[in-house]
XYZ file of C-alpha atoms in Angstrom:
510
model
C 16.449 50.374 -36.153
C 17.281 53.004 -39.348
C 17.034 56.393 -38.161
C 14.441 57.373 -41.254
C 11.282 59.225 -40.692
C 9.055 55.710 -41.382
C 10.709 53.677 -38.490
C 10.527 56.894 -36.002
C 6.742 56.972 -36.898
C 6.317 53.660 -35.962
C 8.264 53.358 -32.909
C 6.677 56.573 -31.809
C 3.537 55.507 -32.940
C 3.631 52.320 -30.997
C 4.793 54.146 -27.834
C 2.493 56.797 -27.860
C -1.658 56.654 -26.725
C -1.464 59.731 -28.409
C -1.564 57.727 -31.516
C -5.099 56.680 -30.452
C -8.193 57.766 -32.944
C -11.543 58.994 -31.196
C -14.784 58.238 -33.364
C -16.490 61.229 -34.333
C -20.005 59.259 -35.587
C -22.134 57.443 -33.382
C -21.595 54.061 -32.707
C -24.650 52.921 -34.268
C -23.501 55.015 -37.432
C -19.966 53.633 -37.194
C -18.798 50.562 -38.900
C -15.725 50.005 -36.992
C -12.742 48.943 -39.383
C -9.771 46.959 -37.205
C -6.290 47.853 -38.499
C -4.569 44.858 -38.684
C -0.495 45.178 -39.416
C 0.850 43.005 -41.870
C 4.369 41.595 -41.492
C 6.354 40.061 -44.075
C 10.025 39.698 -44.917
C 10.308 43.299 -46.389
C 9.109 45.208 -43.935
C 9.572 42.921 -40.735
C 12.906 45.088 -39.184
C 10.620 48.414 -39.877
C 7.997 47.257 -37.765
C 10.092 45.032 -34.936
C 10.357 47.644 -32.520
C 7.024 47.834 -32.838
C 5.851 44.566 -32.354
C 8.313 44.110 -29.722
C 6.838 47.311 -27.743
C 3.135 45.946 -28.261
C 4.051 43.295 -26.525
C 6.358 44.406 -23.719
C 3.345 46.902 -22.626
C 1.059 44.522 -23.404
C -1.424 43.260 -20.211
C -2.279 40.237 -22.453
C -1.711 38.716 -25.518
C -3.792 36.786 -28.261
C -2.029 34.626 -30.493
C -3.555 32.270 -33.491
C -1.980 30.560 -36.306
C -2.835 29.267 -39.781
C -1.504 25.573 -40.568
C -0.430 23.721 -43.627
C -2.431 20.850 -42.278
C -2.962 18.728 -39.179
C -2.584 15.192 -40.514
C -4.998 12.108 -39.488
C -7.796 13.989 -37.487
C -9.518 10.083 -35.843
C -5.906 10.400 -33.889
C -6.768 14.057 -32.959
C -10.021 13.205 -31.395
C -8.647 10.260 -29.728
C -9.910 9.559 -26.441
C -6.359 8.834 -24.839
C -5.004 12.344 -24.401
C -1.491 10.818 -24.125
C -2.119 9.821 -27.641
C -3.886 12.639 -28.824
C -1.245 14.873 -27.854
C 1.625 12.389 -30.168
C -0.584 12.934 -32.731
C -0.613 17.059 -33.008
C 3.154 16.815 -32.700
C 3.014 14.722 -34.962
C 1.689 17.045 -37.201
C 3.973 19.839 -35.665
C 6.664 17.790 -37.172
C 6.093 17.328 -40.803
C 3.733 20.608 -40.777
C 4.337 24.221 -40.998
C 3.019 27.699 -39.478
C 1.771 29.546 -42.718
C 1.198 32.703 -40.630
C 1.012 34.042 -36.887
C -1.590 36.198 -35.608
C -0.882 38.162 -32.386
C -3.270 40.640 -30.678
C -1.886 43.301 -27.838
C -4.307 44.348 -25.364
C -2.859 46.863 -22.923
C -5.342 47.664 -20.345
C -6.119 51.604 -20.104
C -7.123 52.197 -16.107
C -6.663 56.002 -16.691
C -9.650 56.283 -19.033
C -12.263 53.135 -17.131
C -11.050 49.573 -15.990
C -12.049 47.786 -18.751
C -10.665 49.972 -21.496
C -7.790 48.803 -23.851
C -5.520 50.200 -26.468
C -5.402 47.190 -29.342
C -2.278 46.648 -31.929
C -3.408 43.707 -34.339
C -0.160 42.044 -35.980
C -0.646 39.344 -38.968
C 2.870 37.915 -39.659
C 3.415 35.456 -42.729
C 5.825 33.295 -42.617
C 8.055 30.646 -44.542
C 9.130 27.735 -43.509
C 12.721 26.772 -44.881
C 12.602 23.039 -44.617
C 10.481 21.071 -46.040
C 6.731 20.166 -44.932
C 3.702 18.944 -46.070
C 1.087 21.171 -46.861
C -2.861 19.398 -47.355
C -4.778 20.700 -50.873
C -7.851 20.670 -48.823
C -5.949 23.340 -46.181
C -4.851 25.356 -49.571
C -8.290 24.982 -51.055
C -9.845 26.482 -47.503
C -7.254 28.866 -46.954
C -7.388 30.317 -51.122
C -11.213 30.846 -51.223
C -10.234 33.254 -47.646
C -8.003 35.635 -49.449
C -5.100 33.775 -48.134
C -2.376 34.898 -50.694
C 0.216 32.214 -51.641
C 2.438 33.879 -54.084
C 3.103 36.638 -50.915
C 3.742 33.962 -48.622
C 6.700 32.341 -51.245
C 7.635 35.795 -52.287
C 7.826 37.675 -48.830
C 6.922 35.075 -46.343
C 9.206 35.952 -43.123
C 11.645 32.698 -42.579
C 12.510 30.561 -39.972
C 13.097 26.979 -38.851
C 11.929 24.690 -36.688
C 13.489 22.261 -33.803
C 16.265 23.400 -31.596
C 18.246 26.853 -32.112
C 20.837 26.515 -34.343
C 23.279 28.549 -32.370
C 23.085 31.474 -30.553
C 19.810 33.422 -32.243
C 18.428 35.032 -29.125
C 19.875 38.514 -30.148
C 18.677 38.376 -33.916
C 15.647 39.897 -35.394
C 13.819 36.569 -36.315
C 10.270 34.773 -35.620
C 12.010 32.919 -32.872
C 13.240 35.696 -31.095
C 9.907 37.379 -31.133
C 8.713 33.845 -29.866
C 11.334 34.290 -26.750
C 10.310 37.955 -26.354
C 6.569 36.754 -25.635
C 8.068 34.584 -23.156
C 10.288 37.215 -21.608
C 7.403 39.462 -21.203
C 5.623 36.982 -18.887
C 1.902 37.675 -19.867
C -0.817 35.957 -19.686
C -1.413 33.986 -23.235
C -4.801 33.671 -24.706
C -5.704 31.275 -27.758
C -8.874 29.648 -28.513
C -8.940 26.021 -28.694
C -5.602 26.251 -28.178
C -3.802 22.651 -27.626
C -3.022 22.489 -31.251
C -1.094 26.202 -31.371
C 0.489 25.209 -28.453
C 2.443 22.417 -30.137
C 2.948 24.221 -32.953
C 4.291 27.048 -31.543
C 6.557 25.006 -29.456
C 7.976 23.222 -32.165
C 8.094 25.571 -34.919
C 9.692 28.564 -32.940
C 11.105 27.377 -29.439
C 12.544 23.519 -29.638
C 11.900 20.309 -30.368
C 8.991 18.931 -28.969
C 8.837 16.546 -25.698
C 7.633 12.920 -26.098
C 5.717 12.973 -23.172
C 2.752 15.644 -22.464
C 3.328 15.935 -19.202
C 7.090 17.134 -20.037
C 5.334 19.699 -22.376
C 3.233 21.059 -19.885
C 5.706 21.340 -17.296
C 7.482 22.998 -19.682
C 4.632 25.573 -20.399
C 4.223 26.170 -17.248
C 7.483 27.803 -17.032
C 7.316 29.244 -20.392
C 4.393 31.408 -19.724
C 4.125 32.202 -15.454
C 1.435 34.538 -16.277
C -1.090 31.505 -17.508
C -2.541 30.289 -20.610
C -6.297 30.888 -21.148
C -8.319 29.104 -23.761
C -11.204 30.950 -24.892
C -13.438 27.649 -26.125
C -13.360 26.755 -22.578
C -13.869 29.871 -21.393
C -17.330 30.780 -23.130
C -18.272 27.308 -23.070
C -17.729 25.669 -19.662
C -18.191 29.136 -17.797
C -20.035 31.753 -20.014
C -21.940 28.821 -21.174
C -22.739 29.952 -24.553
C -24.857 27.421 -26.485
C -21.690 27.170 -29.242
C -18.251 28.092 -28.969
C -16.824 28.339 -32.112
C -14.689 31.754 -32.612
C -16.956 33.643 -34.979
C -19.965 32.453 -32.526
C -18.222 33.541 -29.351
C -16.527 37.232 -30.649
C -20.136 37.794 -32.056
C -22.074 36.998 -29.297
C -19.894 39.005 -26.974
C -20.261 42.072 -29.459
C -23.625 41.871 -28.895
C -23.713 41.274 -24.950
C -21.466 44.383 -24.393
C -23.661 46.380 -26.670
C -26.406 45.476 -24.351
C -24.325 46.365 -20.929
C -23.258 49.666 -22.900
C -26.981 50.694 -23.018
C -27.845 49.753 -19.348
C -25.123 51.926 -18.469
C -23.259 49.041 -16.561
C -19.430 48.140 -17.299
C -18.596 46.985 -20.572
C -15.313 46.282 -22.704
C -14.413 49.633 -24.643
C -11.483 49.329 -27.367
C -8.968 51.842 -28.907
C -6.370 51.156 -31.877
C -4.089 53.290 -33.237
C -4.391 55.946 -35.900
C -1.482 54.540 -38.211
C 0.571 57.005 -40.226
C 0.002 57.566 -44.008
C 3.308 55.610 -44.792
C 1.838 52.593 -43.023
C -1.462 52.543 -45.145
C 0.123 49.557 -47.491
C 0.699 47.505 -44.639
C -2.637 47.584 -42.924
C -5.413 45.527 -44.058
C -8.823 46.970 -42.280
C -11.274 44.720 -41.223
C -14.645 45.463 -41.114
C -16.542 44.980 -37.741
C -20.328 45.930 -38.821
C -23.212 47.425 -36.507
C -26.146 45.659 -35.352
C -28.092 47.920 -36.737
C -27.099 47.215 -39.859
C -28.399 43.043 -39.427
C -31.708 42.727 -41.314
C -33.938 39.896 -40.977
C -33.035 37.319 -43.748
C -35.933 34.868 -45.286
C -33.853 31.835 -44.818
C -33.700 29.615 -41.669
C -30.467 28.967 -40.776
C -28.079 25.674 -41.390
C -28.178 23.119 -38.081
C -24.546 22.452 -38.839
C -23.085 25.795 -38.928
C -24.957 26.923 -36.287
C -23.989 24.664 -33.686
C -20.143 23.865 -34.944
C -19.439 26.820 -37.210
C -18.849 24.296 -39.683
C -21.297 22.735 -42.703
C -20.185 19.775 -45.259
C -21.994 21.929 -48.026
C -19.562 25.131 -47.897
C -20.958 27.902 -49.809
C -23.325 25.955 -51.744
C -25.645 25.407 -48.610
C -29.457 26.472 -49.251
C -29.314 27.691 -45.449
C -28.158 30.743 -43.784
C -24.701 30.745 -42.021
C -25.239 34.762 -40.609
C -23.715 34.557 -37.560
C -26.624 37.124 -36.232
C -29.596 34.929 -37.527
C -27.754 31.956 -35.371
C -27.314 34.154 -32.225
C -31.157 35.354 -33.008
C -32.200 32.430 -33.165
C -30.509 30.832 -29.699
C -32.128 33.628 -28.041
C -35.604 33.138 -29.283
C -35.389 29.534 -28.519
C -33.899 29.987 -24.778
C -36.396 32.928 -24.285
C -39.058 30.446 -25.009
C -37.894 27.666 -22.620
C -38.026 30.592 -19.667
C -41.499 31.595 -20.843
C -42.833 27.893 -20.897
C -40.850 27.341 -17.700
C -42.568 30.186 -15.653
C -45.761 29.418 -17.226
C -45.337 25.571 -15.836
C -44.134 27.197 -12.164
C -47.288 28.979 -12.168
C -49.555 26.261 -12.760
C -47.559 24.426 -10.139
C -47.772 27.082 -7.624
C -51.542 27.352 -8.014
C -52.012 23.892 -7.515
C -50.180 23.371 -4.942
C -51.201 26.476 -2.837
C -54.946 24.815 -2.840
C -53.235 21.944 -0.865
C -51.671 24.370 1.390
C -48.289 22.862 0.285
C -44.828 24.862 0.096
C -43.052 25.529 -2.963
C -39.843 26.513 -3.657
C -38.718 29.540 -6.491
C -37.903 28.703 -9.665
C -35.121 26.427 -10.390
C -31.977 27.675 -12.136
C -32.150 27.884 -15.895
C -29.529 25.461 -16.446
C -27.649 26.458 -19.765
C -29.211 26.075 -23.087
C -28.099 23.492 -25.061
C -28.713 22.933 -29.058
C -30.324 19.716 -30.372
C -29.537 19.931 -34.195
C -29.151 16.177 -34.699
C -32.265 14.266 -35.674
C -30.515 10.650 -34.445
C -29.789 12.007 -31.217
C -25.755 11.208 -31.664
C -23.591 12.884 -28.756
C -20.881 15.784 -30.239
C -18.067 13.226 -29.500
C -19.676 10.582 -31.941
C -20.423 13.251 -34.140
C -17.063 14.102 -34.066
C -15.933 10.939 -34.793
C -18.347 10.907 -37.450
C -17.257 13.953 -39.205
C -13.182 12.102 -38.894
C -14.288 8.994 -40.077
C -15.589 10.992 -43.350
C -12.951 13.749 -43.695
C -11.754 12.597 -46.747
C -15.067 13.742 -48.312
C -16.351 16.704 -46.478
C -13.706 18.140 -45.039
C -13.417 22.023 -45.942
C -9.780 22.181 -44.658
C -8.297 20.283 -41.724
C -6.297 23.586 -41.425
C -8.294 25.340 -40.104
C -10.213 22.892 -37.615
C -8.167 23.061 -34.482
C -9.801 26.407 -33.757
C -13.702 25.187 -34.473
C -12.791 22.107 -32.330
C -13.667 20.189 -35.944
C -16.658 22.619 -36.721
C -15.849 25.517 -38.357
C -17.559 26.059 -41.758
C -15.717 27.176 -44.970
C -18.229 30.435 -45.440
C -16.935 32.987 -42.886
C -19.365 34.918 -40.957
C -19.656 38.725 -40.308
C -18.649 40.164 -37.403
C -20.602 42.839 -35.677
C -20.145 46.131 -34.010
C -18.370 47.110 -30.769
C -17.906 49.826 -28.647
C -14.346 50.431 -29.807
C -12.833 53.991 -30.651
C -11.281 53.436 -34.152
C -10.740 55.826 -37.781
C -12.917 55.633 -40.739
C -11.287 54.387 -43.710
C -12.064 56.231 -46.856
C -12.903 53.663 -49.494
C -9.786 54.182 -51.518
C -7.244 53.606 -48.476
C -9.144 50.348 -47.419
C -7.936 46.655 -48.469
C -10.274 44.877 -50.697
C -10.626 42.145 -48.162
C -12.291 44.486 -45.432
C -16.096 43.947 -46.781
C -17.377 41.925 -43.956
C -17.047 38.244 -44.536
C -14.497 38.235 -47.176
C -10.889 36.563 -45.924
C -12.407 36.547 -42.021
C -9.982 33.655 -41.291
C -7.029 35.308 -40.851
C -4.492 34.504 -38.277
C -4.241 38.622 -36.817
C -7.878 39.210 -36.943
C -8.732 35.407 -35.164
C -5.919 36.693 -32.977
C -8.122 39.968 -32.713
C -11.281 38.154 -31.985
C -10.014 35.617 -29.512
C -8.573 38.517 -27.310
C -11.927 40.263 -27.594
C -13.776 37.807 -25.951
C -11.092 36.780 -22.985
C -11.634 40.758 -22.534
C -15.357 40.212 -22.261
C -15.408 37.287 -20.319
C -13.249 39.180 -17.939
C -15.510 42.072 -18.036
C -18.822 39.801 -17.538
C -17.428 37.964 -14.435
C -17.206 41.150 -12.220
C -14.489 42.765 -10.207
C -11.447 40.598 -8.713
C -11.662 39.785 -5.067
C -7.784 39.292 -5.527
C -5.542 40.953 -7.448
C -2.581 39.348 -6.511
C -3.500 36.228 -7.885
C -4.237 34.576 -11.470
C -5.591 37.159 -13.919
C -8.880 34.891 -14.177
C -8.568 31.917 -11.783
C -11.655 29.768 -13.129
C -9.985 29.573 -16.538
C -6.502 29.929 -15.895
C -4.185 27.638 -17.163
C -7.262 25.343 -18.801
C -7.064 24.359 -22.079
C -9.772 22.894 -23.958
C -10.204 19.048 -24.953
C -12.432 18.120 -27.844
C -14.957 15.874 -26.583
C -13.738 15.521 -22.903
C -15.956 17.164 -20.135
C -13.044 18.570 -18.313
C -10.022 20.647 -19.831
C -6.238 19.830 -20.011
C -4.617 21.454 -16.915
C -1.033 23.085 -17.330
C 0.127 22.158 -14.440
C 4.065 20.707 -13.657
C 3.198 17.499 -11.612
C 5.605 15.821 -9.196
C 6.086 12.662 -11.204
C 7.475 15.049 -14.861
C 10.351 17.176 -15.265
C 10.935 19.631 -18.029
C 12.746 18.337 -21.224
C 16.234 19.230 -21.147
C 15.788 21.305 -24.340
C 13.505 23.400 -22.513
C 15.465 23.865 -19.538
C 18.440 25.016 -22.178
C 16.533 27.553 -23.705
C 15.286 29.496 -20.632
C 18.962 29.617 -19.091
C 19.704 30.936 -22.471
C 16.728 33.415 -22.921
C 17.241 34.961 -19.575
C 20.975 35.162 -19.981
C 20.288 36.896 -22.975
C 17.853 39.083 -22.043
């Protein structure tokens, strides 16, 4: 690291809760703007201590990615897992990483147990071999402020496969790879078999043929456990959609409400960057619920349950991500008020027989019927494969939406997160709320905002000694299958021997 004034303020900066802003506004008054770091070949030594701090201290971290495509998607919804997984590597292989999101949350016990101190990183990268890259995953990624002329111009580099020599010491996207895996925490991605492969591939080694090599080998890579948010809010928090905007949303709004009861609730910090930082942060806006208004147009079927509508932008329905949630809510507040009104007729009539009854059964978990033929999500998915050619809005991006996600992005709401205002003239032109959402660092952001809530909203630990969260760990979520790929290193697979290479070499090294 130089020894120039910049550098020290960001090592220091990094290393430091000093650093940390307090809010002086209300919450309700404060439109919470997310400083996300961007990292690119110019200033990518400046910030690597950093980045490599952020994630040392780090108690877990959130990682997305942006593809140049995914390829045939009828192979990536195939019901043979075995073959589903040749098909994302596949991809892997003749594909690139466009850019890597990571997220550092590093739990704050000093201030309340569920507090965090949040560094948002948004690397872009450069592939220097050749790949394919899909117009419709340009188109997509263009009309969200991704910028292509940066990636070409200042795109960090790096290739993929096997190490080509001895580059655990060097200051490279593969070494920052390794240093994740040093650090041994816990991973968090949404939907998160496809970055999986590509992360393997593209920064650690060439992939196995087998998936059960692959996850013996990621069970070794990452001790700690890999979480997968989709399975998380679906299969446990039971949310009646799990796409990312849906889930980060929804569990804005659910910690508002445990905020106002007074009962425990997720609280974030970031840091207060210096003023020679301000052209590498791009804000993102995170608005209030107050600010929602009540919008005259029902909302699209499509979008609402998948995040994800054939029509794009030129839809005559709403795709407000507060409208949808409003909407759920109404509709499953219903169902409990016809429910209790149908107990109590039961009750009465069966107390003038003299006969028992039982309470009220569990509301089971509320589930979204926006199909008018009745066809199940996995046919639907099909469906939507079958046609992609047509109505895709960018295969790119679909690994995280789980083939849903829509090509308007949706605005994010308010949190109870301790942040700096951002006078007009310092903020990027991409922070109004749903301009350039889909970014790898702020999906990164979002996905390890809601593993944080989920953790809050399943109450304390009986065991601390254990897996971080033992009902998702090491679960990753399968489109269309009703139970998740386990990471688990079975007696009949063996790592690969590239794998087993690696580690002796990363630990060696380290």
């Amino acid at each position: 690291m130089a020894a120039d004034s910049d550098d020290g303020a960001v090592s220091a900066l990094a290393a430091s809760d000093g650093g940390v802003s307090k809010c002086s506004k209300s919450e309700k008054e404060l439109v919470v703007q997310v400083p996300v770091v961007d990292v690119q070949s110019d200033n990518f030594k400046k910030i690597w201590p950093s980045l490599l701090l952020a994630i040392k201290t780090a108690s877990f971290v959130a990682v997305d990615t942006e593809l140049s495509g995914l390829g045939d998607r009828k192979s990536l919804l195939n019901q043979c897992i075995e073959e589903r997984y040749k098909a994302v590597c596949q991809a892997a292989r003749t594909r690139s990483v466009l850019s890597l999101g990571l997220a550092c949350f590093k739990q704050q016990p000093d201030k309340s147990e569920h507090s965090y101190l949040v560094q948002v990183f948004n690397l872009t990268l450069l592939c220097v071999e050749e790949y394919v890259i899909e117009p419709k995953s340009v188109q997509f990624l263009v009309q969200h402020g991704f910028n292509f002329n940066r990636q070409y111009a200042h795109g960090i580099p790096y290739h993929k496969g096997n190490d080509k020599g001895d580059e655990s010491q060097s200051q490279s996207v593969r070494t920052l790879f390794l240093e994740l895996i040093r650090a041994r925490r816990p991973l968090v991605l949404h939907n998160g078999l496809i970055d999986l492969v590509f992360l393997y591939q593209n920064f650690y080694a060439h992939l196995p043929e087998s998936l059960g090599t692959f996850t013996a080998d990621l069970c070794e890579m990452f001790p700690a456990g890999i979480y997968d948010t989709k399975y998380a809010v679906e299969f446990h928090a039971r949310f009646v959609a799990s796409y990312l905007e849906y889930a980060f949303r929804k569990c804005e709004r659910e910690n508002r409400k445990q905020q106002a009861a007074g009962s425990p609730h997720l609280t974030l910090e970031f840091c207060s960057y210096p003023s020679s930082m301000r052209a590498h942060i791009d804000y993102r806006c995170c608005t209030s619920p107050a600010t929602h208004r009540p919008h005259p147009t029902s909302v699209c079927d499509n979008f609402s349950a998948y995040g994800w509508c054939p029509l794009g932008t030129q839809c005559p329905r709403s795709h407000n991500i507060d409208l949808i949630i409003d909407a759920d809510e109404a509709a499953v507040e219903d169902k409990r008020r016809r429910r209790r009104r149908r107990e109590k007729r039961r009750r009465a009539l069966l107390s003038l027989s003299g006969t028992q009854t039982s309470g009220e059964a569990e509301d089971g978990p509320p589930v979204k019927q926006v199909c008018e033929d009745g066809l199940k999500v996995e046919e639907i998915e099909q469906e939507v494969a079958d046609n992609d050619t047509a109505n895709q809005p960018g295969c790119e991006e679909d690994h995280k939406n789980d083939l849903e996600k829509g090509v308007e992005a949706a605005r994010p709401g308010g949190t109870d997160m301790a942040t700096p205002e951002v006078p007009g003239s310092q903020a990027s032109p991409n922070s109004v709320p749903g301009d350039g959402l889909h970014r790898a660092g702020f999906d990164a952001f979002m996905t390890g905002y809601v593993m944080a809530y989920v953790k809050v909203s399943r109450g304390p630990q009986p065991c601390r000694s254990g897996p971080w969260l033992p009902e998702c760990h090491n679960k990753v979520y399968l489109s269309g299958k009703a139970v998740p790929l386990t990471v688990a290193k079975s007696q009949f697979s063996r790592s690969s021997k590239a794998h087993t290479q690696k580690m002796k070499l990363t630990w060696e090294s380290s």
